[in-house]
Every structure is written in C-alpha cells, then in structure tokens.
XYZ file of C-alpha atoms in Angstrom:
554
model
C 92.787 -2.102 -14.877
C 92.167 -0.556 -18.457
C 95.028 -3.738 -19.721
C 92.870 -6.224 -17.597
C 89.701 -5.493 -19.593
C 91.363 -5.730 -22.678
C 92.945 -8.643 -22.621
C 89.205 -10.009 -21.147
C 88.062 -8.303 -24.365
C 91.007 -10.493 -26.451
C 89.656 -13.829 -24.668
C 86.245 -13.074 -25.509
C 86.378 -11.634 -29.341
C 88.305 -15.462 -29.604
C 85.655 -17.752 -27.650
C 82.977 -16.445 -30.003
C 84.698 -16.833 -33.468
C 85.299 -12.316 -34.227
C 88.827 -13.265 -34.340
C 91.496 -16.261 -36.214
C 94.085 -15.558 -33.155
C 94.927 -13.849 -30.508
C 97.457 -10.755 -30.443
C 100.931 -10.966 -29.839
C 100.991 -9.455 -26.698
C 100.714 -12.535 -25.697
C 103.383 -14.506 -26.797
C 105.513 -12.091 -25.778
C 109.419 -13.077 -24.187
C 109.719 -12.192 -20.829
C 113.389 -11.750 -19.302
C 114.316 -13.187 -15.814
C 116.586 -10.412 -14.810
C 116.208 -11.996 -10.941
C 119.346 -14.430 -10.733
C 123.286 -13.203 -12.402
C 123.788 -16.723 -13.126
C 121.025 -17.459 -15.217
C 120.946 -15.253 -17.894
C 119.346 -17.702 -20.322
C 116.071 -16.159 -21.134
C 113.067 -17.728 -21.204
C 110.348 -17.768 -22.565
C 105.921 -18.006 -21.336
C 104.679 -20.201 -23.830
C 100.597 -20.402 -24.501
C 99.095 -22.950 -26.846
C 98.917 -22.331 -30.497
C 95.876 -20.767 -30.531
C 93.055 -21.126 -33.846
C 89.993 -20.143 -34.870
C 87.267 -22.025 -33.932
C 84.936 -22.727 -36.488
C 82.028 -24.573 -34.916
C 81.390 -21.732 -33.121
C 80.499 -23.735 -30.052
C 79.923 -20.851 -27.790
C 77.755 -19.145 -30.078
C 75.598 -22.161 -30.780
C 75.249 -23.494 -27.460
C 72.714 -21.540 -25.909
C 73.311 -22.355 -22.418
C 77.212 -21.438 -22.191
C 75.919 -19.148 -24.214
C 73.699 -17.366 -22.341
C 75.334 -17.728 -19.243
C 78.394 -15.765 -21.116
C 75.833 -13.129 -21.402
C 75.005 -12.790 -17.517
C 78.660 -12.890 -17.080
C 79.809 -10.630 -19.059
C 76.910 -8.114 -17.809
C 78.016 -8.847 -14.398
C 81.372 -7.825 -15.232
C 80.193 -4.450 -16.494
C 78.115 -3.682 -13.964
C 80.960 -4.239 -11.280
C 83.163 -1.984 -13.187
C 80.529 0.730 -13.663
C 80.383 0.467 -9.726
C 84.291 0.596 -9.207
C 84.685 3.909 -11.164
C 86.270 3.000 -14.568
C 85.733 5.459 -16.853
C 83.036 5.218 -19.973
C 85.048 5.719 -22.842
C 87.709 2.673 -21.640
C 86.883 -0.905 -23.173
C 84.037 -2.651 -21.936
C 83.334 -6.279 -22.342
C 79.806 -5.430 -22.833
C 81.589 -4.096 -26.371
C 82.280 -7.539 -27.578
C 77.995 -8.146 -27.780
C 77.662 -5.311 -29.459
C 79.027 -7.456 -32.755
C 76.564 -8.046 -35.207
C 77.240 -11.950 -35.248
C 76.967 -11.954 -31.316
C 74.029 -9.321 -30.644
C 72.109 -11.079 -32.719
C 72.403 -14.156 -31.214
C 71.728 -12.707 -27.990
C 68.781 -10.675 -29.073
C 66.891 -13.965 -30.429
C 67.739 -16.007 -27.220
C 66.286 -13.141 -25.569
C 63.190 -13.314 -27.189
C 62.558 -16.671 -27.180
C 63.426 -16.989 -23.516
C 61.355 -14.571 -22.918
C 58.415 -15.560 -24.773
C 58.348 -18.640 -23.672
C 58.694 -17.404 -19.471
C 55.177 -15.556 -20.640
C 53.448 -18.547 -21.781
C 54.838 -20.507 -18.746
C 53.462 -17.494 -16.294
C 50.154 -17.121 -17.794
C 49.599 -21.359 -18.299
C 50.319 -21.423 -13.713
C 47.158 -22.157 -12.233
C 48.038 -18.887 -10.019
C 48.525 -15.950 -12.833
C 45.215 -14.647 -12.241
C 44.894 -14.617 -8.866
C 44.077 -10.881 -7.854
C 47.225 -9.221 -6.072
C 46.140 -6.476 -6.064
C 42.391 -5.891 -4.689
C 42.544 -1.933 -5.088
C 43.371 -2.247 -9.176
C 41.972 -5.849 -9.577
C 45.611 -6.717 -10.729
C 46.327 -9.755 -11.658
C 49.362 -12.135 -10.546
C 50.565 -12.401 -14.518
C 50.516 -8.761 -15.000
C 53.497 -9.133 -11.800
C 54.913 -11.598 -13.224
C 55.378 -10.416 -16.760
C 56.065 -6.039 -15.906
C 59.333 -7.992 -14.254
C 60.000 -9.607 -17.309
C 60.280 -6.591 -19.094
C 62.816 -4.596 -16.521
C 65.133 -7.614 -16.682
C 65.180 -7.185 -20.539
C 65.716 -3.177 -20.176
C 68.338 -3.661 -17.998
C 70.038 -5.710 -20.418
C 69.950 -3.426 -22.677
C 71.095 -0.371 -20.887
C 73.920 -1.329 -20.255
C 75.007 -1.614 -23.918
C 77.077 1.446 -25.333
C 75.719 1.767 -28.738
C 72.113 3.416 -28.874
C 70.751 1.346 -31.938
C 71.590 -2.024 -29.505
C 69.905 -0.150 -26.701
C 66.872 0.713 -29.825
C 66.979 -3.173 -30.616
C 66.314 -4.265 -26.826
C 63.256 -1.431 -26.766
C 61.426 -3.430 -29.850
C 61.689 -6.893 -28.088
C 59.672 -5.381 -25.486
C 57.460 -4.065 -27.625
C 57.071 -7.149 -29.321
C 56.492 -9.234 -25.582
C 53.857 -6.385 -24.696
C 51.632 -7.434 -28.204
C 52.559 -10.913 -27.636
C 50.559 -10.352 -24.311
C 48.286 -8.593 -25.641
C 47.801 -11.626 -28.008
C 47.984 -14.038 -25.586
C 45.480 -12.700 -22.920
C 42.726 -11.368 -25.715
C 42.677 -14.158 -27.970
C 44.457 -17.356 -26.710
C 43.544 -17.332 -22.903
C 39.605 -16.361 -23.346
C 38.970 -18.965 -25.622
C 39.837 -21.742 -21.862
C 41.599 -24.323 -21.376
C 40.798 -26.884 -23.741
C 41.949 -24.991 -26.877
C 44.577 -22.553 -25.153
C 46.025 -25.721 -24.801
C 46.181 -26.704 -28.981
C 46.288 -22.456 -29.259
C 49.126 -22.008 -27.165
C 52.120 -22.556 -29.763
C 50.632 -21.073 -32.489
C 52.264 -17.654 -33.991
C 49.494 -15.097 -34.235
C 51.205 -14.466 -37.812
C 50.569 -17.304 -38.772
C 46.347 -17.669 -39.049
C 45.061 -18.417 -42.122
C 42.032 -16.082 -42.758
C 39.318 -17.757 -42.410
C 40.681 -17.738 -38.667
C 41.459 -14.322 -38.933
C 38.154 -13.771 -40.206
C 36.211 -15.722 -36.957
C 38.327 -14.201 -34.071
C 37.404 -10.935 -34.307
C 33.720 -12.010 -34.272
C 33.924 -14.794 -31.253
C 36.771 -12.971 -29.139
C 33.922 -11.236 -27.200
C 31.801 -14.349 -27.252
C 34.167 -15.949 -26.041
C 35.259 -13.715 -23.243
C 31.870 -12.861 -22.079
C 30.525 -16.353 -21.204
C 26.824 -14.651 -20.867
C 27.062 -13.885 -24.519
C 26.419 -16.908 -25.948
C 27.899 -20.631 -26.620
C 31.030 -21.770 -28.544
C 30.060 -23.177 -31.592
C 30.543 -26.741 -30.169
C 28.598 -26.598 -27.262
C 25.128 -28.214 -27.154
C 21.967 -26.078 -27.045
C 20.893 -24.608 -24.039
C 16.963 -24.959 -22.443
C 17.768 -23.024 -19.592
C 19.374 -19.446 -19.408
C 21.316 -19.005 -16.549
C 21.526 -15.872 -15.147
C 23.530 -13.020 -16.270
C 24.919 -12.071 -13.079
C 26.009 -16.015 -12.098
C 27.865 -16.550 -15.136
C 29.679 -12.534 -14.831
C 30.318 -13.095 -11.612
C 30.071 -16.474 -10.295
C 33.225 -16.271 -8.456
C 30.985 -13.842 -5.936
C 27.765 -14.823 -6.236
C 28.190 -18.228 -5.874
C 31.819 -18.649 -4.035
C 32.910 -20.830 -6.904
C 35.282 -19.391 -8.729
C 34.730 -19.948 -12.521
C 37.653 -19.383 -14.873
C 35.313 -17.990 -18.245
C 33.413 -15.689 -15.783
C 36.166 -14.053 -14.116
C 38.766 -14.044 -16.785
C 36.475 -10.985 -18.913
C 37.129 -8.777 -16.017
C 40.723 -10.017 -15.179
C 41.707 -9.432 -18.284
C 40.473 -6.043 -18.723
C 42.323 -5.623 -15.632
C 45.718 -6.612 -16.950
C 45.298 -4.621 -19.747
C 44.674 -1.503 -18.060
C 47.405 -1.727 -16.047
C 49.884 -2.628 -18.600
C 48.584 0.338 -20.427
C 49.577 2.310 -17.260
C 53.038 1.373 -16.753
C 53.306 1.766 -20.796
C 52.758 5.746 -20.484
C 54.890 6.079 -17.433
C 57.788 4.074 -19.572
C 57.327 6.180 -22.218
C 57.964 9.534 -20.515
C 60.888 7.897 -18.431
C 63.888 9.583 -19.902
C 65.379 6.451 -20.743
C 62.733 6.093 -23.056
C 61.859 9.442 -24.094
C 65.051 9.976 -26.107
C 65.080 6.552 -27.967
C 61.588 8.987 -29.040
C 63.969 12.396 -29.482
C 66.385 10.922 -31.802
C 64.885 10.612 -34.853
C 66.691 7.434 -36.157
C 66.198 5.336 -33.607
C 62.320 6.702 -33.745
C 62.329 5.602 -37.510
C 63.588 1.960 -36.725
C 60.706 1.196 -34.032
C 57.941 3.121 -35.982
C 58.450 1.758 -39.236
C 60.700 -1.472 -38.869
C 64.304 -2.185 -38.543
C 65.273 -4.205 -41.656
C 68.304 -5.481 -39.459
C 65.771 -7.640 -37.141
C 63.507 -8.665 -40.623
C 67.279 -9.619 -41.994
C 68.284 -11.758 -38.528
C 64.711 -14.083 -38.439
C 63.312 -11.492 -35.919
C 60.426 -10.589 -36.702
C 58.096 -7.410 -35.428
C 54.810 -6.769 -34.560
C 54.022 -4.155 -36.950
C 51.724 -4.811 -40.296
C 49.718 -2.726 -42.777
C 46.941 -4.240 -41.619
C 47.227 -3.492 -37.332
C 48.647 0.578 -38.898
C 45.523 0.561 -40.354
C 42.937 -0.368 -37.458
C 45.241 2.023 -35.094
C 45.033 4.504 -37.348
C 40.692 3.806 -37.662
C 40.694 3.675 -34.343
C 42.947 6.775 -33.139
C 39.739 8.824 -33.222
C 37.542 6.585 -31.640
C 40.079 6.201 -28.266
C 40.638 10.224 -27.488
C 37.155 10.449 -25.862
C 37.721 7.317 -24.004
C 41.170 8.628 -22.893
C 40.059 11.661 -21.294
C 37.875 9.765 -19.240
C 39.174 7.605 -18.220
C 42.749 9.203 -18.174
C 43.996 10.085 -14.295
C 45.341 13.528 -13.156
C 48.751 11.883 -13.077
C 48.805 11.252 -16.437
C 47.773 14.688 -17.646
C 50.672 16.021 -20.038
C 51.988 13.161 -20.933
C 52.344 11.307 -24.560
C 52.873 7.977 -25.105
C 56.158 8.524 -26.914
C 57.802 4.871 -28.153
C 54.664 3.342 -26.567
C 51.938 4.833 -28.819
C 51.056 2.020 -31.007
C 51.042 -0.495 -28.198
C 48.838 2.271 -25.776
C 46.788 2.780 -28.846
C 46.214 -1.305 -29.578
C 45.293 -1.285 -25.167
C 43.217 0.881 -25.436
C 40.863 -0.088 -27.871
C 40.673 -3.073 -26.726
C 40.015 -2.203 -23.447
C 36.946 0.420 -24.922
C 35.635 -2.267 -26.912
C 35.717 -4.548 -23.575
C 34.057 -1.796 -21.560
C 31.468 -1.233 -24.541
C 30.807 -4.776 -24.111
C 30.600 -5.087 -20.057
C 28.012 -2.196 -20.334
C 26.148 -3.933 -23.251
C 25.752 -6.892 -20.709
C 24.478 -5.248 -17.770
C 22.184 -2.690 -19.464
C 20.821 -5.768 -21.307
C 19.981 -7.653 -17.895
C 18.577 -4.685 -15.902
C 16.483 -3.893 -18.851
C 14.708 -7.013 -18.305
C 14.164 -7.051 -14.744
C 12.851 -3.202 -15.414
C 10.457 -4.816 -18.123
C 7.454 -4.968 -15.274
C 7.938 -1.761 -13.935
C 8.260 0.455 -17.436
C 4.790 -1.116 -18.044
C 3.592 -0.789 -14.778
C 1.198 2.541 -16.199
C -0.921 2.414 -13.165
C 1.518 3.151 -10.856
C 1.686 6.331 -13.006
C -1.903 7.033 -13.214
C -2.845 6.367 -9.236
C -4.902 8.770 -8.250
C -4.812 11.029 -4.285
C -7.125 10.928 -2.307
C -7.343 15.093 -2.283
C -8.144 17.588 -4.710
C -6.794 16.049 -7.352
C -3.336 17.095 -7.117
C -0.609 18.038 -4.080
C -1.797 19.798 -1.475
C 0.775 19.339 0.508
C 4.184 17.650 -1.213
C 5.639 16.349 2.001
C 2.616 14.644 3.488
C 1.983 12.847 0.728
C 5.687 12.252 0.280
C 5.939 11.130 3.736
C 3.551 8.203 3.058
C 5.239 6.851 -0.546
C 7.489 3.578 -0.848
C 9.512 2.406 -3.451
C 7.420 0.916 -5.553
C 6.307 -2.598 -5.588
C 7.482 -3.286 -8.855
C 10.919 -1.433 -8.828
C 12.667 -3.572 -6.250
C 13.938 -6.733 -8.795
C 15.512 -3.742 -11.213
C 16.669 -1.709 -8.059
C 18.093 -4.815 -6.551
C 20.053 -6.161 -9.862
C 21.699 -2.988 -10.136
C 23.323 -2.674 -6.329
C 24.351 -6.205 -6.845
C 26.037 -4.716 -10.547
C 27.332 -1.553 -9.159
C 29.054 -3.619 -6.074
C 30.121 -6.780 -8.149
C 31.647 -4.123 -10.803
C 33.303 -1.982 -8.261
C 35.051 -4.669 -6.621
C 36.047 -6.581 -9.407
C 37.065 -4.112 -11.671
C 39.907 -1.554 -12.147
C 38.763 1.474 -10.497
C 39.862 3.690 -13.213
C 37.799 1.701 -15.956
C 34.973 1.098 -12.747
C 34.579 5.119 -13.035
C 33.746 4.678 -17.024
C 31.360 1.782 -16.632
C 29.450 3.684 -13.986
C 29.535 6.850 -15.518
C 27.647 4.623 -19.181
C 24.879 2.877 -16.948
C 24.212 6.026 -15.354
C 24.187 7.917 -18.680
C 22.548 4.849 -21.034
C 19.890 4.520 -17.921
C 18.896 7.995 -18.589
C 18.041 7.820 -22.045
C 15.914 4.283 -20.504
C 13.836 5.648 -17.991
C 13.285 8.697 -20.187
C 12.229 7.474 -23.557
C 11.109 4.128 -22.367
C 8.922 4.951 -18.969
C 8.481 8.797 -19.096
C 7.828 9.350 -22.764
C 5.785 6.187 -23.097
C 3.363 6.927 -19.988
C 0.756 9.433 -18.369
C 1.211 10.460 -14.661
C -0.904 11.896 -12.482
C 0.221 14.514 -9.800
C 0.696 11.357 -6.954
C 2.289 9.327 -9.612
C 4.696 11.997 -10.766
C 5.288 12.040 -7.327
C 6.053 8.397 -6.979
C 7.842 8.579 -9.622
C 10.179 11.333 -8.453
C 10.624 8.911 -5.325
C 12.116 5.955 -6.677
C 14.540 8.347 -8.556
C 15.789 10.495 -5.969
C 15.744 7.643 -3.242
C 16.471 4.788 -4.602
C 18.081 5.527 -8.453
C 20.216 8.127 -6.835
C 21.347 7.200 -3.369
C 22.759 3.784 -5.284
C 25.488 5.780 -7.184
C 25.778 7.960 -4.140
C 28.999 5.979 -3.196
C 30.936 7.551 -6.580
C 29.841 10.992 -7.136
C 28.763 13.550 -5.251
C 26.026 14.749 -7.487
C 24.867 11.372 -8.951
C 21.312 13.444 -10.144
C 23.456 15.420 -12.725
C 24.222 12.429 -14.665
C 20.442 11.369 -14.968
C 19.796 15.081 -16.684
C 16.705 14.111 -18.885
C 15.083 11.827 -15.526
C 15.371 14.739 -13.424
C 14.181 17.497 -15.729
C 11.162 15.341 -17.048
C 10.260 14.911 -12.817
C 10.682 18.561 -12.589
C 8.083 19.455 -14.796
C 5.826 16.465 -13.735
C 6.246 17.727 -10.178
C 4.976 21.100 -10.823
C 1.503 22.655 -9.168
C -1.224 23.304 -12.094
C -1.412 26.805 -12.261
C 3.090 26.168 -12.694
C 2.381 24.105 -15.225
C -0.457 25.748 -16.924
C 1.632 29.368 -17.505
C 5.185 27.718 -18.547
C 3.095 25.898 -21.668
C 1.341 28.456 -22.372
C 4.754 30.896 -22.460
C 6.227 27.864 -24.539
C 3.776 28.119 -26.375
C 3.843 31.564 -27.152
C 7.923 30.845 -27.852
C 7.623 28.315 -29.967
C 5.173 30.354 -32.046
C 6.363 33.231 -32.370
C 9.260 33.908 -35.221
C 11.530 36.233 -33.293
C 12.538 34.375 -30.198
C 15.067 36.951 -28.723
C 11.446 39.079 -27.189
C 10.469 36.132 -25.855
C 13.107 33.321 -24.822
C 11.950 30.250 -23.015
C 14.921 29.057 -21.556
C 14.802 31.485 -18.878
C 11.419 30.071 -18.080
C 13.034 26.662 -17.835
C 16.298 27.520 -15.944
C 14.066 29.269 -13.675
C 12.388 25.870 -12.225
C 15.584 23.764 -12.597
C 15.396 22.400 -15.693
C 18.622 22.522 -17.478
C 18.898 20.019 -19.918
C 15.169 19.981 -22.254
C 14.321 21.704 -25.110
C 11.740 24.244 -25.134
C 10.262 21.512 -27.338
C 10.720 18.676 -25.570
C 9.511 20.539 -22.103
C 6.149 21.113 -24.084
C 5.751 17.355 -24.904
C 6.763 16.319 -21.517
C 3.944 18.535 -19.624
C 1.652 17.426 -22.183
C 1.694 14.034 -20.140
C 0.172 15.213 -17.114
C -3.051 14.082 -16.414
C -5.613 16.092 -13.765
C -8.023 14.265 -12.552
C -11.398 16.355 -11.533
C-alpha cells in the first residue's frame, strides 16, 4: 500500500508542476519468464513526460478544487484502513507552498462567497431556535467553519493547520462586518455594499459608519440621511417589534434583535471551540500563537490579507476592560473557567458590539417607558391624598385591601409588560437576563430620583406607592427572578421609610440626626437602626431626606 501511495504522490507532483519529470521507476524494464521459447525481454513503455509549464491544474479553479476533494477523501479512507501516520500520505502534496497557497486562497474565496449568498437569502434570518432566537444564517455559517476546520485537520503540518485557523478568523470577522454594517443598513444599501471590502473604505465612510450604525440598525433611533421628514412619530414598540404587534414582519424592526442573537450564538460557539483540544494546541504552541496574534507574513505575501490592524488592536484594548463586567454578567455557569484562546480577539470584538447593542436596546426601552410614565410620576395628587381616618394608617391591612393600581400608572405598567414580553421571546435568553436587570436597575434610579425625591407623601399616598410597586412593578419581574425587589433597592428602602408609623418615624429621625451631628459615630451607629427596619441601601443622610418627605395631616 505504501508503494501505491508513493506512485500516487509522484503522479500528483508531476500533474501539479512540482516536478519536471516522472521518477525512473516508471520506466522500469520487465522480463518475461512465463514462456521458455520467448527470451526477448520486453519493456513497458510509457509516454515521454515533460513538465507542464501552463500549470493548467493549478490555474483551473474547478479542476483544482476537485483534485483537493479527491486527495482529502483518499487520505481519509487510508486513515480508516489503519494506514500508518508516519508513512507518505496523499495530503503531503497539499503542504507544498505552491499548492498550499493556491488552496488557501481558494478556500477563503469560496467560503466568503458562500457566506454572502447565505446572508442575502430571504430565509437566512428566519428563526430556527426560539429559545436562543438564532437565525438560520448562523447555522449555515457554523457549517462553513466546520467544513474548513475538518479540511485543515487532515494536514500533518502544524503551521499549515494554523493558517487554516486564520482563514476561519477572517471569515468570523467578515460575518461580523456583514451583519453589523451591511445587513443592518437595509436591502437597497446591502446590494450595493455587499461586494465591497471592509478594508477599502475611505476615512469619511469610516467616520460616518460609527455614528450611523446604530441608527440604521435601530429604526426607532431616527431616519436615514436621505429620508424625508416625518410629520408623525410612530410608536417605538411598533417600530422595533412590528412583527409581533402588527403580525407583519418588518426587516428593519426585527433585524436588530436577530443580529444581536446571531452574534451571541457565534460568540458562544467560539468560546466552546477555543477550549477544544484542536485549538488549544495552537494557543499553547508559542510559534503558532504568534502567527495568529500578530499576523503571518507568508499570508500577506500570497495576497491573503488578515483582519488584524493596528486600529482594531487599539479598539479592542480600549474596550477590553469595559467588557469584563459585561462578560461576567452574561456568562453562563457552563463557561466558567474557559478562556478565549485563539479566538480571544474575535470574542472581545463580538462582546464589545453586543454590549453596545444591548445598551442601545435598553436606552430605547427606557425612553419609551419614561414617556408613558410622565403623567404618573408628576401626579402629586396621588401622593398627597388624605385618609378618611385619623390622618395616618391606623389599620394597614384594611387600607391596603381597598387600594387599587393608580389610574395614571396603567399606561406605564402595560407598556413595561409588553416590552418585557416581546424581549423575552425574541432576545437570546442569556442576553435577556442582562436586559431585564439593566431595565430594573435604571427604573429603580428613575423612580427614586424623579418620583420619590420630587414629591411629598401622606400616609395614604405612601401606601398607594407601595401598592403600585409591590403589586404591579415587582410582579412584572417575578417571572425572571424570585426576589425582584432586590433589583429596586432604593425605591424599596424609600417605601419602607415612607410607610413607617408616625412614632417610629420620629424616633428614627431623632436617632439619625443625633448620629449625623455626633463627632464620634462609633458610639451611636445609625446603621443598626436602619438594618432593623429592613433599609439596606440608603445612607443615613439619604434616609433623613426620605423621612423629611412625609406629610403629617392633622
């Protein structure tokens, strides 16, 4: 079998123009001993072989790609037949620089074309996994990366395998560029920009790209530069989630969420691959790690430009520290202790983009919620209403039994319910965990600063506020956490102080005033009194300010 493989290698070397003539063993003379009366030796004649100067097999992409497939299939079958790994293999000819450079360029070109075709397809952004909101283009792209990886693994040369990993990294960066910049701009601009390279932009285009990428992705942030002024602003929910609200799929409204989900899914896949033994070996080997981190001069010589530039390196370094907290909040327990390995730079790039997209998503949600809650926030009559009894809550249970949600709050709470519902069914579940926590945290600051600190409260008004928050606001987050009030620490503590009985409130106020004015606070620590009442977030100074907002009706 080894001899047959050697003959195959000799033939491949000649057909690919790597040798000028066939070896002498092809002109071997045989003698016939079968017939006693025939003593004339005969020669097995072969045609005269000369080097093919045109290199037709290398220059014809179709023939060359077919040859690569046949060689890899033959090599795979030999492995299944327990062919020794230290023997000559058909794939050895593919490691020759002349053949390998042609092969690598062909793989990059074909994979890039397939990626663009997949992203242009009308079905590429259909959701195939509802739990992750993963579009179909992600599965197709991962299949392309798997195919390239499986072909590169059949090579025996470690450096050649590392260069196949570089092709994967180039494609991952191209997927990032096509999703975030091209696809998000809409179909008319997509057709014109799909054939453009991300590295051929002018400085003006690069400057405008950063400022317009979110606006073009997120239709609720504004209109394009060439659009006509609008006389009536559409609802934010209808713009972002038109496919859910109106039952009509709008590519502009759904593409933002699908792009974010696609990047998150690919981010998780890269993190898993980075800890696979095949990719770990490239990271542990300092020579291959250097090629993947700082670029391979040989790839530049053959015309295969890598994605790494000084500008990208500086941007990744700038966002690396900002992404640490985000990665911790969005990471799953499955990924604890895993490292990025050869995909470190791509993971940082994707994490940075996902972080910015999540911030823009939360920003739009909060903007809409604040608009719908303005009447509720500024309705001072709700908080200054008097009780029919002695001016304070003599029987808290009986008063709470008669309370209902504030009439001005219904619009806000219904909008919050719609936002959380649509985000939960459309956003990747790991990203949604970050989204609802961010919404809760910012709503806590908003209610504390704009509602509580800007109004004064009677006993019944404080009870009404506590009812709205406990039975309406917190209950909307009960689906996502067992203790939603822990994400509203400021408003929760303020409600506790506002709903204290008059005697308890006056005693606490005296204690806090005395502790604040005392030089040595160790003798009279006010934190103990606050902790006993269940106030954990507010400082003594903030607690005094909240207590001063209480109105005692005589």
